[in-house]
Tab-separated table of C-alpha atoms and ligand atoms in Angstrom:
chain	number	residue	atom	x	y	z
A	153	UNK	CA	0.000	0.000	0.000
A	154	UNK	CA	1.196	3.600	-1.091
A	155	UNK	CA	0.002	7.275	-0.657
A	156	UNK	CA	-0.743	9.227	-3.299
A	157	UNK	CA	2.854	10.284	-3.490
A	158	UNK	CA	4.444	7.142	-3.436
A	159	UNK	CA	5.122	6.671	0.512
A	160	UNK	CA	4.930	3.037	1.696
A	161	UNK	CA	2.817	2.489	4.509
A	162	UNK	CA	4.013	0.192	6.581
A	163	UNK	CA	3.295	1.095	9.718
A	164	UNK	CA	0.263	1.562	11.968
A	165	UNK	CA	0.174	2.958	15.270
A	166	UNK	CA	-2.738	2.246	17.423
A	167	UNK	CA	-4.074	4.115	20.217
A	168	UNK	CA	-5.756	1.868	22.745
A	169	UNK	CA	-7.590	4.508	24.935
A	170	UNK	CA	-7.543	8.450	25.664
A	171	UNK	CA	-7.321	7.946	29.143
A	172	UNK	CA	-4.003	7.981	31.166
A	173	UNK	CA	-2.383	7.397	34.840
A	174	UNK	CA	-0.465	10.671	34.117
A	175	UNK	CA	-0.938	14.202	33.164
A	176	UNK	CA	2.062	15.467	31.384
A	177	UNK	CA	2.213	19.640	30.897
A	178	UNK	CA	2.603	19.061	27.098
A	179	UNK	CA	-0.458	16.160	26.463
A	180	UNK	CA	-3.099	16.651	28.810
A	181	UNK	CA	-4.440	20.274	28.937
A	182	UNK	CA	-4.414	21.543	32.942
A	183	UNK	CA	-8.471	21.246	33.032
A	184	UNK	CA	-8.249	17.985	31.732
A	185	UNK	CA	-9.931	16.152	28.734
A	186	UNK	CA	-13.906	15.113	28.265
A	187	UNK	CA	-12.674	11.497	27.974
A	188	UNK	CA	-14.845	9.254	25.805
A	189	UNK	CA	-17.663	6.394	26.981
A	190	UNK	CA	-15.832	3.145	26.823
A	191	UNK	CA	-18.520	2.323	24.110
A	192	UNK	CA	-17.517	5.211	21.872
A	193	UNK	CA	-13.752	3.431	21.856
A	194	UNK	CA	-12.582	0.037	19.336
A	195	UNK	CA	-13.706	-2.902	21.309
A	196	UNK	CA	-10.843	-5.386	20.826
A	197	UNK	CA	-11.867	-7.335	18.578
A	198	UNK	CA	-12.505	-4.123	16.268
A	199	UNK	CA	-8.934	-3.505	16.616
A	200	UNK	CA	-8.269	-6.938	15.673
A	201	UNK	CA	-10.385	-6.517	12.514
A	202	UNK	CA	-8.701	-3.415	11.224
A	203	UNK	CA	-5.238	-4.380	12.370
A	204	UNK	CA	-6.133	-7.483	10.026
A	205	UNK	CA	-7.003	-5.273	7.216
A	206	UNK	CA	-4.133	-3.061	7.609
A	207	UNK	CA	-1.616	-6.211	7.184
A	208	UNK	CA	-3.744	-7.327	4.159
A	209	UNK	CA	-2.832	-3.929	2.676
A	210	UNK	CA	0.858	-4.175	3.739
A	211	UNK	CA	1.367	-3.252	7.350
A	212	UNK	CA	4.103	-4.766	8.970
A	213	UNK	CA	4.695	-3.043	12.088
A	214	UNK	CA	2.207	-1.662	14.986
A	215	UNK	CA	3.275	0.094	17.769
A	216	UNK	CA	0.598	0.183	20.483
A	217	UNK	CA	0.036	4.041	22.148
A	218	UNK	CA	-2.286	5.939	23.823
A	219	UNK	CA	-2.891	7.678	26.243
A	220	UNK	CA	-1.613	5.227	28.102
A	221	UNK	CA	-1.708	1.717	26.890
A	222	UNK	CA	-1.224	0.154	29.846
A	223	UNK	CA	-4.125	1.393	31.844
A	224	UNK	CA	-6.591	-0.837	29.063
A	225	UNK	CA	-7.801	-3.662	30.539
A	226	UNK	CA	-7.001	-6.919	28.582
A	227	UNK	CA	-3.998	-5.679	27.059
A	228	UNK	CA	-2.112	-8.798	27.037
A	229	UNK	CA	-4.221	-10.899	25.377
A	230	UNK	CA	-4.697	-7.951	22.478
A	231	UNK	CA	-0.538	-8.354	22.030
A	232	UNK	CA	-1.041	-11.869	21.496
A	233	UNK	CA	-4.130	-11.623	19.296
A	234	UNK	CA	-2.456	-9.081	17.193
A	235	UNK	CA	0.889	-10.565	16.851
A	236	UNK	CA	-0.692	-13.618	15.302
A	237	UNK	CA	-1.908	-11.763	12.289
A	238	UNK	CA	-0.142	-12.918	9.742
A	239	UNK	CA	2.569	-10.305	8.127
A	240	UNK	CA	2.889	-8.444	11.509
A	241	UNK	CA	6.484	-9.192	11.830
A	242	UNK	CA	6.895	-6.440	14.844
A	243	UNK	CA	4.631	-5.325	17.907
A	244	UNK	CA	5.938	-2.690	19.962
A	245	UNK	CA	4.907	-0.006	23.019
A	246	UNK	CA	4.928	3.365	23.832
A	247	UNK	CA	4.288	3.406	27.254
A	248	UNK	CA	5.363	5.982	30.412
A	249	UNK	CA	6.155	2.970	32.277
A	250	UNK	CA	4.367	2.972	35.404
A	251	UNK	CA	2.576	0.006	35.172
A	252	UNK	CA	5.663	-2.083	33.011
A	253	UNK	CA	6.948	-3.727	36.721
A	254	UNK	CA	3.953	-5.981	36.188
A	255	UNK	CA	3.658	-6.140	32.704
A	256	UNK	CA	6.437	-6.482	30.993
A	257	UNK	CA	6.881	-9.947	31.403
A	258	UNK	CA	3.467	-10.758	30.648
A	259	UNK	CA	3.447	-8.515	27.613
A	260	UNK	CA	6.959	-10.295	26.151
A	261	UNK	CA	5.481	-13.734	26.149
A	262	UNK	CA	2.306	-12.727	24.528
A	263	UNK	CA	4.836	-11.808	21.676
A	264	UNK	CA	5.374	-7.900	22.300
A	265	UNK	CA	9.357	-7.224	20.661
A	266	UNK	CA	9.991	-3.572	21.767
A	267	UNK	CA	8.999	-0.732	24.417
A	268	UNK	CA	9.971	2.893	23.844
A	269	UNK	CA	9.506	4.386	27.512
A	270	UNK	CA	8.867	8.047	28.067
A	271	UNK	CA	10.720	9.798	30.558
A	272	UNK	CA	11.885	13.311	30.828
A	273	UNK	CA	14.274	13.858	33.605
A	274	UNK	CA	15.739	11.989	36.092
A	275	UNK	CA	14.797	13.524	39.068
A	276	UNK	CA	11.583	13.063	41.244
A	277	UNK	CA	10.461	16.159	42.391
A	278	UNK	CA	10.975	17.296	38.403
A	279	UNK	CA	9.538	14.498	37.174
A	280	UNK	CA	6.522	14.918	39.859
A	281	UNK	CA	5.624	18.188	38.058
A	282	UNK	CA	6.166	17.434	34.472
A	283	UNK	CA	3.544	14.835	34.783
A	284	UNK	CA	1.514	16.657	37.453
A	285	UNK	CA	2.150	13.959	40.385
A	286	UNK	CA	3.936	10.966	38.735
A	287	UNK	CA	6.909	8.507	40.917
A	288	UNK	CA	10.031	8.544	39.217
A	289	UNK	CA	10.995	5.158	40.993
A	290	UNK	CA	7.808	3.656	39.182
A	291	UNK	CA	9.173	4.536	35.733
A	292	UNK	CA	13.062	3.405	36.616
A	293	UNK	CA	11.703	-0.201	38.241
A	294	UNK	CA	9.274	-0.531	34.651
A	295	UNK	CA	12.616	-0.030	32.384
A	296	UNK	CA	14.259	-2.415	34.493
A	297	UNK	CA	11.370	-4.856	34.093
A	298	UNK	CA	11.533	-4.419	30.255
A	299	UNK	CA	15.054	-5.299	30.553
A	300	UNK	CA	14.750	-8.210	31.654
A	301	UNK	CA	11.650	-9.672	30.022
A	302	UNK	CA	13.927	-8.979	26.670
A	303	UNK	CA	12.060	-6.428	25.613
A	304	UNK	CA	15.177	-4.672	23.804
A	305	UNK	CA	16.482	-2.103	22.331
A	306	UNK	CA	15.188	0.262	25.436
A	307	UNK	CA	14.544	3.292	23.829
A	308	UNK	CA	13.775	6.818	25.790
A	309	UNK	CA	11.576	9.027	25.106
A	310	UNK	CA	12.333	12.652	26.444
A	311	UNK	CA	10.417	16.092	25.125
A	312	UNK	CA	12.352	18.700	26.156
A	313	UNK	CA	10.576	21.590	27.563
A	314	UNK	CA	11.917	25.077	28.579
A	315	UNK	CA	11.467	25.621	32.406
A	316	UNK	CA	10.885	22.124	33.257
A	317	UNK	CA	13.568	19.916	31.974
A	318	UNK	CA	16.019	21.710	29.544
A	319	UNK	CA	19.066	20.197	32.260
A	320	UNK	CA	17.842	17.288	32.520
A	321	UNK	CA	19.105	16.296	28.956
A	322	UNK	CA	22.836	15.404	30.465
A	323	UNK	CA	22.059	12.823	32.905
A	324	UNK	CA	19.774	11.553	30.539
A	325	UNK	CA	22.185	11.410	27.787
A	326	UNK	CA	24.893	10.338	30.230
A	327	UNK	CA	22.871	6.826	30.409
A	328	UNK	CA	24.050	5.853	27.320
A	329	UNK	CA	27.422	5.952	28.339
A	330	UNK	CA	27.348	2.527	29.696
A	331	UNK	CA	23.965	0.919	29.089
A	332	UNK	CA	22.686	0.227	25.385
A	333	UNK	CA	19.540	2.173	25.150
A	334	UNK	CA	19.099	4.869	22.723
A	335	UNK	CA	17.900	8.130	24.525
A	336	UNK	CA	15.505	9.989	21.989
A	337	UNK	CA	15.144	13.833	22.338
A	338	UNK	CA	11.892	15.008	21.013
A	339	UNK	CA	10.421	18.866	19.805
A	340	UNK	CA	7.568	20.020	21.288
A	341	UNK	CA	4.387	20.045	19.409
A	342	UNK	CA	1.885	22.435	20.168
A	343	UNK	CA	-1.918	20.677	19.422
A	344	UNK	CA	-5.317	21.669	20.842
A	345	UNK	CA	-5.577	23.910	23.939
A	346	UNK	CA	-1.591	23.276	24.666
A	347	UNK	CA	-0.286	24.928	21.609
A	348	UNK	CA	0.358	27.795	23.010
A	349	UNK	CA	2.223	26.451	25.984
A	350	UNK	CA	4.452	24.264	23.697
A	351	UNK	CA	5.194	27.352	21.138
A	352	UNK	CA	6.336	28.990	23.763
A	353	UNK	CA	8.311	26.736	25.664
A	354	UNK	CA	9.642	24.289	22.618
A	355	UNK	CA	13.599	23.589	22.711
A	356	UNK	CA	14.957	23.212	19.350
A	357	UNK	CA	16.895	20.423	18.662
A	358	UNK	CA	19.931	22.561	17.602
A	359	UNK	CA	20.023	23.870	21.475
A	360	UNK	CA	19.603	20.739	23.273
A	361	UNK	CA	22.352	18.483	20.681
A	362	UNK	CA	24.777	21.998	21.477
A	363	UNK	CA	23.809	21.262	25.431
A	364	UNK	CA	25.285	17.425	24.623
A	365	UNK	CA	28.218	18.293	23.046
A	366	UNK	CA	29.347	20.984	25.710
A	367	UNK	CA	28.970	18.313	28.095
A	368	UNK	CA	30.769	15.205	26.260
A	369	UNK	CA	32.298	16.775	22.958
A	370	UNK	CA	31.438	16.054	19.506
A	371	UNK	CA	29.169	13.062	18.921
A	372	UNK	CA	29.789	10.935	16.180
A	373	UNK	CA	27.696	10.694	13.647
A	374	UNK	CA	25.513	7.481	12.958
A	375	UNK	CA	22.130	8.078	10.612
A	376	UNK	CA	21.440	10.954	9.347
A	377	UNK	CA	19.408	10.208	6.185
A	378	UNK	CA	15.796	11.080	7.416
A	379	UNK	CA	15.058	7.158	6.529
A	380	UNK	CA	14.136	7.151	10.528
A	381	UNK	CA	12.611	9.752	12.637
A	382	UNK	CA	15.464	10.268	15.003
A	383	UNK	CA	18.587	11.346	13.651
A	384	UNK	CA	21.254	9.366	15.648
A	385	UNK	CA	24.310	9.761	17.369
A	386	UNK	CA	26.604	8.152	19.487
A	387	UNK	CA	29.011	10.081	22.610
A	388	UNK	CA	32.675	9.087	21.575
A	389	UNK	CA	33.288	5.663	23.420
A	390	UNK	CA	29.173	4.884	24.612
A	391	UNK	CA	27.395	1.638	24.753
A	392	UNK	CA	24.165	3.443	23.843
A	393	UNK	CA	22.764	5.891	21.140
A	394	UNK	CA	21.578	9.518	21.259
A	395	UNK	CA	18.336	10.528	19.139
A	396	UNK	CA	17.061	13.641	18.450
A	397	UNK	CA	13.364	13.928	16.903
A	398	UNK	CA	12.786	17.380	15.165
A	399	UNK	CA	9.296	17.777	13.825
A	400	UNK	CA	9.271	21.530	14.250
A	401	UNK	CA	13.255	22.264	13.063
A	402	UNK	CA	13.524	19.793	10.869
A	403	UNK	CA	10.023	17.717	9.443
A	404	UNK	CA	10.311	14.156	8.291
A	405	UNK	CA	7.419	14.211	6.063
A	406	UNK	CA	8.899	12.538	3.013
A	407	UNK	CA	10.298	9.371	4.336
A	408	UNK	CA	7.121	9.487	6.819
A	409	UNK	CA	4.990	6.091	6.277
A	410	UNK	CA	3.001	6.043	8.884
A	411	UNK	CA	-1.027	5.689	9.930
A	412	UNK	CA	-2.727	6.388	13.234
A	413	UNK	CA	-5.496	4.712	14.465
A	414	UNK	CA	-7.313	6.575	17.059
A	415	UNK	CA	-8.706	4.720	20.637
A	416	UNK	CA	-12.256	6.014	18.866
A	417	UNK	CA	-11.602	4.158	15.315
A	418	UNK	CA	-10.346	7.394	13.024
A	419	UNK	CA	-7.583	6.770	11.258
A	420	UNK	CA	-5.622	9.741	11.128
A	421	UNK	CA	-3.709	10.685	7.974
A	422	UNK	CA	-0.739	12.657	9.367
A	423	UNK	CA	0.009	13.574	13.025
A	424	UNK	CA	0.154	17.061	12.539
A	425	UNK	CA	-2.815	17.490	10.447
A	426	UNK	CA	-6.885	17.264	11.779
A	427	UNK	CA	-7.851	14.706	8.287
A	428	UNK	CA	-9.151	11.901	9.467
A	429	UNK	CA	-11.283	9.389	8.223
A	430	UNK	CA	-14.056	7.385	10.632
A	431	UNK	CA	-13.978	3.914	10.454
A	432	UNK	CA	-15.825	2.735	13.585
A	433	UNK	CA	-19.109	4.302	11.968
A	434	UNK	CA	-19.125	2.317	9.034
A	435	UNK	CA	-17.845	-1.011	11.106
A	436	UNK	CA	-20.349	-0.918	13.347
A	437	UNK	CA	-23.219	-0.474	11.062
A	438	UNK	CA	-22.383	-3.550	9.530
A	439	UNK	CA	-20.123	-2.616	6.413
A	440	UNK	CA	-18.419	-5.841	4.856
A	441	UNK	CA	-14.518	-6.924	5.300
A	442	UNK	CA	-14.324	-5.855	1.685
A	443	UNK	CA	-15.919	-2.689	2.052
A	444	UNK	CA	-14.014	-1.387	5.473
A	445	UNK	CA	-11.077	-2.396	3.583
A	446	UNK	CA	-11.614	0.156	0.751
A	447	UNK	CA	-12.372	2.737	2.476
A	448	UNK	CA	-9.007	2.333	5.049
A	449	UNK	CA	-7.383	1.835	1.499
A	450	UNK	CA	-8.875	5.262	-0.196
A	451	UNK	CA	-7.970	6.983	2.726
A	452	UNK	CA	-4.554	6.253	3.436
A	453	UNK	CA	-3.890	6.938	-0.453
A	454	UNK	CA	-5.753	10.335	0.168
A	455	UNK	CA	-2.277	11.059	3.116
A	456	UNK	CA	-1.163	14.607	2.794
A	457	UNK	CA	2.585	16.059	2.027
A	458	UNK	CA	3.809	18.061	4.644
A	459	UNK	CA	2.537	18.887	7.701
A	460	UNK	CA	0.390	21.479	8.627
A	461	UNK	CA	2.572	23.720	11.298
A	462	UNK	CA	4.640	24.612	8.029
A	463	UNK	CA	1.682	26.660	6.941
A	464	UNK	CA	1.421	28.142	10.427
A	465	UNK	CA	-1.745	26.339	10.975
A	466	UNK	CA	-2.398	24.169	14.498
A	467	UNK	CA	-4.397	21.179	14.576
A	468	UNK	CA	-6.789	21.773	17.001
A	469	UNK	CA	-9.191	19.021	16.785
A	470	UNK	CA	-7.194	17.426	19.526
A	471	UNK	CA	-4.572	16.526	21.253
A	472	UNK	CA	-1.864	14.532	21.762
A	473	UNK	CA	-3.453	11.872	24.163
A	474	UNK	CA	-6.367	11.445	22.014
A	475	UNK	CA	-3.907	11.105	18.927
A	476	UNK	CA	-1.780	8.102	20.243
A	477	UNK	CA	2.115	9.395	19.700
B	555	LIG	N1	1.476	7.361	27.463
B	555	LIG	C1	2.471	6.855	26.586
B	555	LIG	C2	3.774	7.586	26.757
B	555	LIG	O1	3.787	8.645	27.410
B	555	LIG	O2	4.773	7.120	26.208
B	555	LIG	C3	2.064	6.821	25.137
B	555	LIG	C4	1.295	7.984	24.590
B	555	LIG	S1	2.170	9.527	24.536
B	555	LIG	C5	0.970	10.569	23.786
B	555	LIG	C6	3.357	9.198	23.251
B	555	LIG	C7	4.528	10.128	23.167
B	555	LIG	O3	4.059	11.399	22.790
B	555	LIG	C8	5.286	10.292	24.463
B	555	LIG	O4	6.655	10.015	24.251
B	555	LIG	C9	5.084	11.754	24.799
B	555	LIG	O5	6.194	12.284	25.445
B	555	LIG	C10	4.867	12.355	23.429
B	555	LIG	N2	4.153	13.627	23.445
B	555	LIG	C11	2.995	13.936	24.056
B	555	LIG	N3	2.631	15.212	23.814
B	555	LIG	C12	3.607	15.733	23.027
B	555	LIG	C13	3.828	17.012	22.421
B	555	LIG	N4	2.975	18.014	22.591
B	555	LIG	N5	4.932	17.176	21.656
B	555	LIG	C14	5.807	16.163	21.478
B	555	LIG	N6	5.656	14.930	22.003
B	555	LIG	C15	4.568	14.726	22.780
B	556	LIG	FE1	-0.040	10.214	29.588
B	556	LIG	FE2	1.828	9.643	27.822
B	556	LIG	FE3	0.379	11.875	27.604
B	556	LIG	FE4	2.113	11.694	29.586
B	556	LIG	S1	2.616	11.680	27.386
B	556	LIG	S2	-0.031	12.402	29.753
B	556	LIG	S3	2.056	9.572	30.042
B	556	LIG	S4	-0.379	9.832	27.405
């Protein structure tokens, strides 16, 4: 399956609910979201259906997302439902964490490969109010369970955000000096009723990869080429990797082959964008395999070109714990 300007698409991410165990400043809005009925949201075997679908038309990988993943009940029997469709060849999670101590094991043998782990500083009483009351120790003790259910590469997710965590990015990026885990440093992206907060406080990538090389010198070099997200690096002499993520500096739109499927059954054309077509309507009125598949078909060929902050325009429909990042 390919856009309308050639992108394969060959990955889908899927959020699995809009609801969340944390609050973080640039997500969740500080007077909170109108979250939807459990009703309104893909039942799992919905997700099943589409997910099916999606690997008819060429989807190989699925990273599960949210809000937070974690918190939906039955999760582990999902991963093992969805990683016996055949031509999914990779599960993953994006996941803050928390909840990982007990899960991770359970989550590896139901046949999840990978976790990404958000975390944006590496100490408490920061960490408390970036995510408005979270326990660091609860994030640190759910890596360490990933570890050791195999769930590997670790890779960190940190947004960088000016008065809450721009010096937190060398201790972070002093963990990859001797474990393997590739530390990802993210833009800012302003959606919804946070935009404003994260245009103000955003940290380009240029200042925080100048804040790493004052501390450890010039990193070397590793990809570059766009083919990924992160552009990597590596501190001279480190068992780990250094990513930097730079929607707003630098977008990745052209090598971008991605689909999001919302916890409420949209799938969303481009992150940055408000296009999105609804497929729970049409699923649960009874349209046939043949028919959903069309229409998920038409409407990833339909994927725009660029994203829409270029043209100074916001999407505002929602934001980024409704998406799934
Ligand atoms: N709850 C999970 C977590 O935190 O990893 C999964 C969902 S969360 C929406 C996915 C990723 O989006 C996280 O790494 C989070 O830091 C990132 N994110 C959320 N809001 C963002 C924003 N405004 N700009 C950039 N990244 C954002
Ligand atoms: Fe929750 Fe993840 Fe959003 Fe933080 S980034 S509020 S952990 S969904």
């Amino acid at each position: 399956m390919r856009d309308q300007y050639g992108r394969p698409l060959r990955d889908l991410r899927i959020s699995l609910t809009d609801r969340c165990n944390l609050r973080c400043v640039y997500c969740m809005p500080a007077g909170g979201i109108a979250f939807r009925p459990p009703a309104e949201l893909l039942q799992d075997h919905e997700i099943l259906l589409l997910t099916r679908i999606a690997a008819e038309l060429g989807v190989c990988k699925v990273r599960l997302t949210g809000g937070e993943p974690t918190v939906r009940p039955g999760l582990v029997d999902l991963v093992r439902g969805i990683a016996a469709i055949p031509g999914i060849r990779d599960v993953a999670l994006t996941t803050n964490g928390v909840r990982l101590r007990e899960l991770a094991g359970p989550l590896a043998q139901a046949g999840l490969r990978r976790v990404n782990v958000s975390l944006d500083t590496l100490d408490p009483e920061q960490f408390r109010r970036i995510t408005r009351g979270g326990r660091l120790q609860d994030v640190l003790d759910g890596i360490r369970a990933a570890e050791e259910a195999g769930l590997r590469p670790v890779k960190l997710n940190t947004v960088v955000v000016r008065g809450f965590n721009e010096d937190a990015v060398v201790p972070l990026a002093a963990l990859t000096l001797d474990r393997p885990w590739e530390v990802r440093f993210i833009e800012m992206m302003p959606f919804g009723e946070v935009a404003d907060f994260a245009e103000g406080q955003v940290v380009r990538t240029e200042e925080t990869l100048r804040r790493v090389e004052d501390a450890f010198g010039p990193l070397e070099p590793l990809d570059l080429s766009g083919e990924e997200p992160a552009r990597t690096y590596r501190i001279r002499g480190a068992a780990g990797t250094l990513g930097f993520i730079s929607p707003i500096s630098e977008p990745f739109c052209s090598k971008c082959g991605r689909l999001r499927l919302t916890a409420d059954g949209k799938l969303r054309l481009c992150l940055l964008r408000d296009d999105e077509e609804d497929l729970l309507t049409p699923l649960r009125r009874g349209a046939s395999y043949e028919e959903l598949r069309e229409i998920f078909r038409a409407a990833a060929y339909r994927r725009p070109f660029g994203h829409a902050l270029a043209e100074r325009l916001i999407p505002r429909r929602r934001v980024m714990i409704q998406i799934g990042g």
